[in-house]
PDB file of C-alpha atoms (C1' of nucleotides) in Angstrom:
ATOM      1  CA  MET A   1      13.958  16.702  20.817  1.00 51.00           C
ATOM      2  CA  THR A   2      11.969  18.264  18.013  1.00 56.00           C
ATOM      3  CA  ASP A   3      10.717  15.717  15.505  1.00 55.00           C
ATOM      4  CA  SER A   4      11.886  16.969  12.145  1.00 70.00           C
ATOM      5  CA  GLN A   5       9.899  14.279  10.324  1.00 80.00           C
ATOM      6  CA  PRO A   6       6.127  14.786   9.990  1.00 84.00           C
ATOM      7  CA  THR A   7       3.981  12.051  11.487  1.00 91.00           C
ATOM      8  CA  THR A   8       1.575  10.188   9.222  1.00 93.00           C
ATOM      9  CA  GLU A   9      -1.266  12.102  10.848  1.00 94.00           C
ATOM     10  CA  GLN A  10       0.397  15.408  10.091  1.00 95.00           C
ATOM     11  CA  ARG A  11       0.781  14.333   6.476  1.00 95.00           C
ATOM     12  CA  ILE A  12      -2.970  13.820   6.262  1.00 97.00           C
ATOM     13  CA  TRP A  13      -3.766  17.182   7.875  1.00 96.00           C
ATOM     14  CA  GLN A  14      -1.324  18.880   5.551  1.00 97.00           C
ATOM     15  CA  ALA A  15      -2.851  17.279   2.452  1.00 98.00           C
ATOM     16  CA  LEU A  16      -6.362  18.116   3.644  1.00 98.00           C
ATOM     17  CA  SER A  17      -5.425  21.743   4.147  1.00 97.00           C
ATOM     18  CA  THR A  18      -4.627  22.040   0.444  1.00 97.00           C
ATOM     19  CA  VAL A  19      -8.072  20.967  -0.760  1.00 98.00           C
ATOM     20  CA  PRO A  20      -9.780  24.099  -2.164  1.00 98.00           C
ATOM     21  CA  ALA A  21     -13.294  25.251  -1.322  1.00 98.00           C
ATOM     22  CA  GLY A  22     -15.853  24.087  -3.861  1.00 98.00           C
ATOM     23  CA  THR A  23     -14.039  20.795  -4.486  1.00 98.00           C
ATOM     24  CA  VAL A  24     -13.991  17.393  -2.796  1.00 98.00           C
ATOM     25  CA  VAL A  25     -11.649  14.425  -2.465  1.00 98.00           C
ATOM     26  CA  SER A  26     -12.299  10.825  -1.447  1.00 98.00           C
ATOM     27  CA  TYR A  27     -10.841   9.262   1.681  1.00 98.00           C
ATOM     28  CA  GLY A  28      -8.574   7.097  -0.411  1.00 98.00           C
ATOM     29  CA  GLN A  29      -7.518  10.004  -2.577  1.00 98.00           C
ATOM     30  CA  LEU A  30      -6.625  12.065   0.460  1.00 98.00           C
ATOM     31  CA  ALA A  31      -4.513   9.221   1.816  1.00 98.00           C
ATOM     32  CA  ALA A  32      -2.756   8.921  -1.526  1.00 97.00           C
ATOM     33  CA  LEU A  33      -2.176  12.684  -1.689  1.00 97.00           C
ATOM     34  CA  ALA A  34      -0.480  12.402   1.690  1.00 97.00           C
ATOM     35  CA  GLY A  35       1.738   9.654   0.338  1.00 96.00           C
ATOM     36  CA  LEU A  36      -0.111   6.949   2.275  1.00 96.00           C
ATOM     37  CA  PRO A  37      -2.030   4.865  -0.291  1.00 95.00           C
ATOM     38  CA  GLY A  38      -4.411   2.165   0.918  1.00 96.00           C
ATOM     39  CA  ARG A  39      -5.339   3.880   4.138  1.00 97.00           C
ATOM     40  CA  ALA A  40      -8.797   5.251   3.359  1.00 98.00           C
ATOM     41  CA  ARG A  41     -10.390   3.740   6.463  1.00 97.00           C
ATOM     42  CA  TRP A  42      -7.699   5.096   8.657  1.00 97.00           C
ATOM     43  CA  VAL A  43      -8.243   8.584   7.240  1.00 98.00           C
ATOM     44  CA  GLY A  44     -11.888   8.272   8.183  1.00 97.00           C
ATOM     45  CA  SER A  45     -11.182   7.400  11.772  1.00 96.00           C
ATOM     46  CA  LEU A  46      -8.643  10.182  11.909  1.00 97.00           C
ATOM     47  CA  LEU A  47     -11.171  12.773  10.762  1.00 97.00           C
ATOM     48  CA  GLY A  48     -13.447  11.537  13.508  1.00 96.00           C
ATOM     49  CA  LYS A  49     -10.885  12.658  16.057  1.00 94.00           C
ATOM     50  CA  LEU A  50     -10.641  16.125  14.599  1.00 94.00           C
ATOM     51  CA  PRO A  51     -11.650  18.720  17.213  1.00 91.00           C
ATOM     52  CA  GLY A  52     -14.885  20.533  16.521  1.00 89.00           C
ATOM     53  CA  ASP A  53     -13.190  23.903  16.340  1.00 90.00           C
ATOM     54  CA  SER A  54     -10.669  22.787  13.740  1.00 93.00           C
ATOM     55  CA  ARG A  55     -10.350  24.971  10.675  1.00 96.00           C
ATOM     56  CA  LEU A  56      -9.493  22.051   8.420  1.00 97.00           C
ATOM     57  CA  PRO A  57     -12.013  21.355   5.611  1.00 98.00           C
ATOM     58  CA  TRP A  58     -13.147  17.923   6.852  1.00 98.00           C
ATOM     59  CA  HIS A  59     -16.437  18.387   4.990  1.00 98.00           C
ATOM     60  CA  ARG A  60     -14.634  18.212   1.636  1.00 98.00           C
ATOM     61  CA  VAL A  61     -13.913  14.516   2.130  1.00 98.00           C
ATOM     62  CA  VAL A  62     -16.486  12.067   0.735  1.00 98.00           C
ATOM     63  CA  LYS A  63     -16.637   8.446  -0.445  1.00 98.00           C
ATOM     64  CA  SER A  64     -15.007   7.495  -3.740  1.00 97.00           C
ATOM     65  CA  GLN A  65     -18.397   7.346  -5.490  1.00 97.00           C
ATOM     66  CA  GLY A  66     -19.353  10.819  -4.304  1.00 97.00           C
ATOM     67  CA  GLN A  67     -21.571   9.837  -1.399  1.00 97.00           C
ATOM     68  CA  ILE A  68     -21.569  11.355   2.075  1.00 97.00           C
ATOM     69  CA  ALA A  69     -20.092   8.837   4.494  1.00 97.00           C
ATOM     70  CA  PHE A  70     -22.595   9.541   7.268  1.00 96.00           C
ATOM     71  CA  ALA A  71     -26.065   8.041   7.561  1.00 94.00           C
ATOM     72  CA  PRO A  72     -28.445  10.021   5.305  1.00 92.00           C
ATOM     73  CA  ALA A  73     -30.631  11.806   7.852  1.00 89.00           C
ATOM     74  CA  SER A  74     -27.946  12.168  10.526  1.00 94.00           C
ATOM     75  CA  SER A  75     -27.088  15.592  11.862  1.00 94.00           C
ATOM     76  CA  ALA A  76     -23.487  15.014  10.833  1.00 95.00           C
ATOM     77  CA  ALA A  77     -24.521  14.393   7.237  1.00 96.00           C
ATOM     78  CA  ARG A  78     -26.707  17.482   7.205  1.00 96.00           C
ATOM     79  CA  ARG A  79     -23.909  19.655   8.559  1.00 96.00           C
ATOM     80  CA  GLN A  80     -21.526  18.390   5.915  1.00 97.00           C
ATOM     81  CA  ILE A  81     -24.016  18.892   3.106  1.00 97.00           C
ATOM     82  CA  GLU A  82     -24.819  22.396   4.270  1.00 97.00           C
ATOM     83  CA  ARG A  83     -21.165  23.354   4.369  1.00 97.00           C
ATOM     84  CA  LEU A  84     -20.555  21.965   0.898  1.00 98.00           C
ATOM     85  CA  ARG A  85     -23.553  23.782  -0.530  1.00 97.00           C
ATOM     86  CA  GLU A  86     -22.263  27.003   0.936  1.00 98.00           C
ATOM     87  CA  GLU A  87     -19.211  26.449  -1.244  1.00 98.00           C
ATOM     88  CA  GLY A  88     -21.329  25.894  -4.324  1.00 97.00           C
ATOM     89  CA  VAL A  89     -21.185  22.113  -4.479  1.00 98.00           C
ATOM     90  CA  VAL A  90     -24.389  20.609  -5.864  1.00 97.00           C
ATOM     91  CA  ILE A  91     -25.606  17.573  -3.925  1.00 96.00           C
ATOM     92  CA  THR A  92     -28.625  15.528  -4.971  1.00 94.00           C
ATOM     93  CA  GLY A  93     -29.773  12.539  -2.959  1.00 88.00           C
ATOM     94  CA  HIS A  94     -26.648  12.495  -0.826  1.00 85.00           C
ATOM     95  CA  ARG A  95     -24.562  12.201  -3.937  1.00 95.00           C
ATOM     96  CA  ILE A  96     -22.019  14.486  -5.545  1.00 97.00           C
ATOM     97  CA  ASN A  97     -20.963  14.435  -9.177  1.00 97.00           C
ATOM     98  CA  MET A  98     -17.325  13.476  -8.686  1.00 97.00           C
ATOM     99  CA  SER A  99     -16.278  14.033 -12.281  1.00 96.00           C
ATOM    100  CA  ARG A 100     -17.343  17.623 -11.729  1.00 97.00           C
ATOM    101  CA  TYR A 101     -16.142  18.406  -8.201  1.00 97.00           C
ATOM    102  CA  ARG A 102     -13.267  16.036  -7.553  1.00 97.00           C
ATOM    103  CA  TRP A 103     -10.136  18.011  -6.861  1.00 97.00           C
ATOM    104  CA  GLN A 104      -7.158  17.202  -9.070  1.00 95.00           C
ATOM    105  CA  PRO A 105      -3.807  18.739  -8.026  1.00 92.00           C
TER     106      PRO A 105
ATOM    107  C1'  DA B   1      -0.317 -12.022  19.783  1.00 65.55           C
ATOM    108  C1'  DT B   2      -5.135 -12.055  18.272  1.00 65.55           C
ATOM    109  C1'  DG B   3      -9.435 -11.008  16.709  1.00 65.55           C
ATOM    110  C1'  DG B   4     -12.919  -7.320  16.058  1.00 65.55           C
ATOM    111  C1'  DT B   5     -13.881  -2.650  14.204  1.00 65.55           C
ATOM    112  C1'  DG B   6     -14.402   1.074  11.009  1.00 65.55           C
ATOM    113  C1'  DA B   7     -16.256   9.022   8.433  1.00 65.55           C
ATOM    114  C1'  DC B   8     -13.321   3.077   2.903  1.00 65.55           C
ATOM    115  C1'  DT B   9     -12.743   0.804  -1.943  1.00 65.55           C
ATOM    116  C1'  DT B  10     -13.389  -2.333  -5.636  1.00 65.55           C
ATOM    117  C1'  DG B  11     -15.164  -5.956  -8.274  1.00 65.55           C
ATOM    118  C1'  DG B  12     -19.072  -9.289  -9.261  1.00 65.55           C
ATOM    119  C1'  DC B  13     -23.590 -10.427 -10.102  1.00 65.55           C
TER     120       DC B  13
ATOM    121  C1'  DT C   1     -28.650   0.838 -10.162  1.00 65.55           C
ATOM    122  C1'  DG C   2     -28.046  -1.667  -5.978  1.00 65.55           C
ATOM    123  C1'  DC C   3     -26.507  -5.081  -2.695  1.00 65.55           C
ATOM    124  C1'  DC C   4     -22.639  -8.143  -1.146  1.00 65.55           C
ATOM    125  C1'  DA C   5     -18.324 -10.136  -0.285  1.00 65.55           C
ATOM    126  C1'  DA C   6     -13.455  -9.352  -0.032  1.00 65.55           C
ATOM    127  C1'  DG C   7      -9.656  -6.681   0.386  1.00 65.55           C
ATOM    128  C1'  DC C   8      -7.485  -3.296   2.975  1.00 65.55           C
ATOM    129  C1'  DC C   9      -4.772  -1.370   7.122  1.00 65.55           C
ATOM    130  C1'  DA C  10      -4.180   1.009  11.585  1.00 65.55           C
ATOM    131  C1'  DC C  11      -6.151   0.911  16.069  1.00 65.55           C
ATOM    132  C1'  DC C  12      -7.742  -1.088  20.305  1.00 65.55           C
ATOM    133  C1'  DA C  13      -9.298  -4.345  24.010  1.00 65.55           C
TER     134       DA C  13
END
DNA sequence: ATGGTGACTTGGC
DNA sequence: TGCCAAGCCACCA
């Protein structure tokens, strides 16, 4: 009883796995890339369920205007920012220049 | 079935 | 530039 069709969740994970280091995508963009437009919020809640030891680049997902989704001084926000900086992404005041780092397939 | 919630987005002022 | 209200859609109690 193997499901030949990918679940909507698997579509999101697959799309996320193709986002290159040093680039970012918005929640809505990721949903659209997975063929599921209009589900930005759902993508967010999905990422929240991602296990801590996952190798998927969850940190490359930000808000459409280039802001980190987490509260500014939160540990989660700091972890994400650190990871992005390690990949060369410049972040000033919790904001990323989307025209510069947004990934375009 | 129903109403509240949320790692969102967009448009108005 | 920044805050707000609506729109959005799957999930959950």
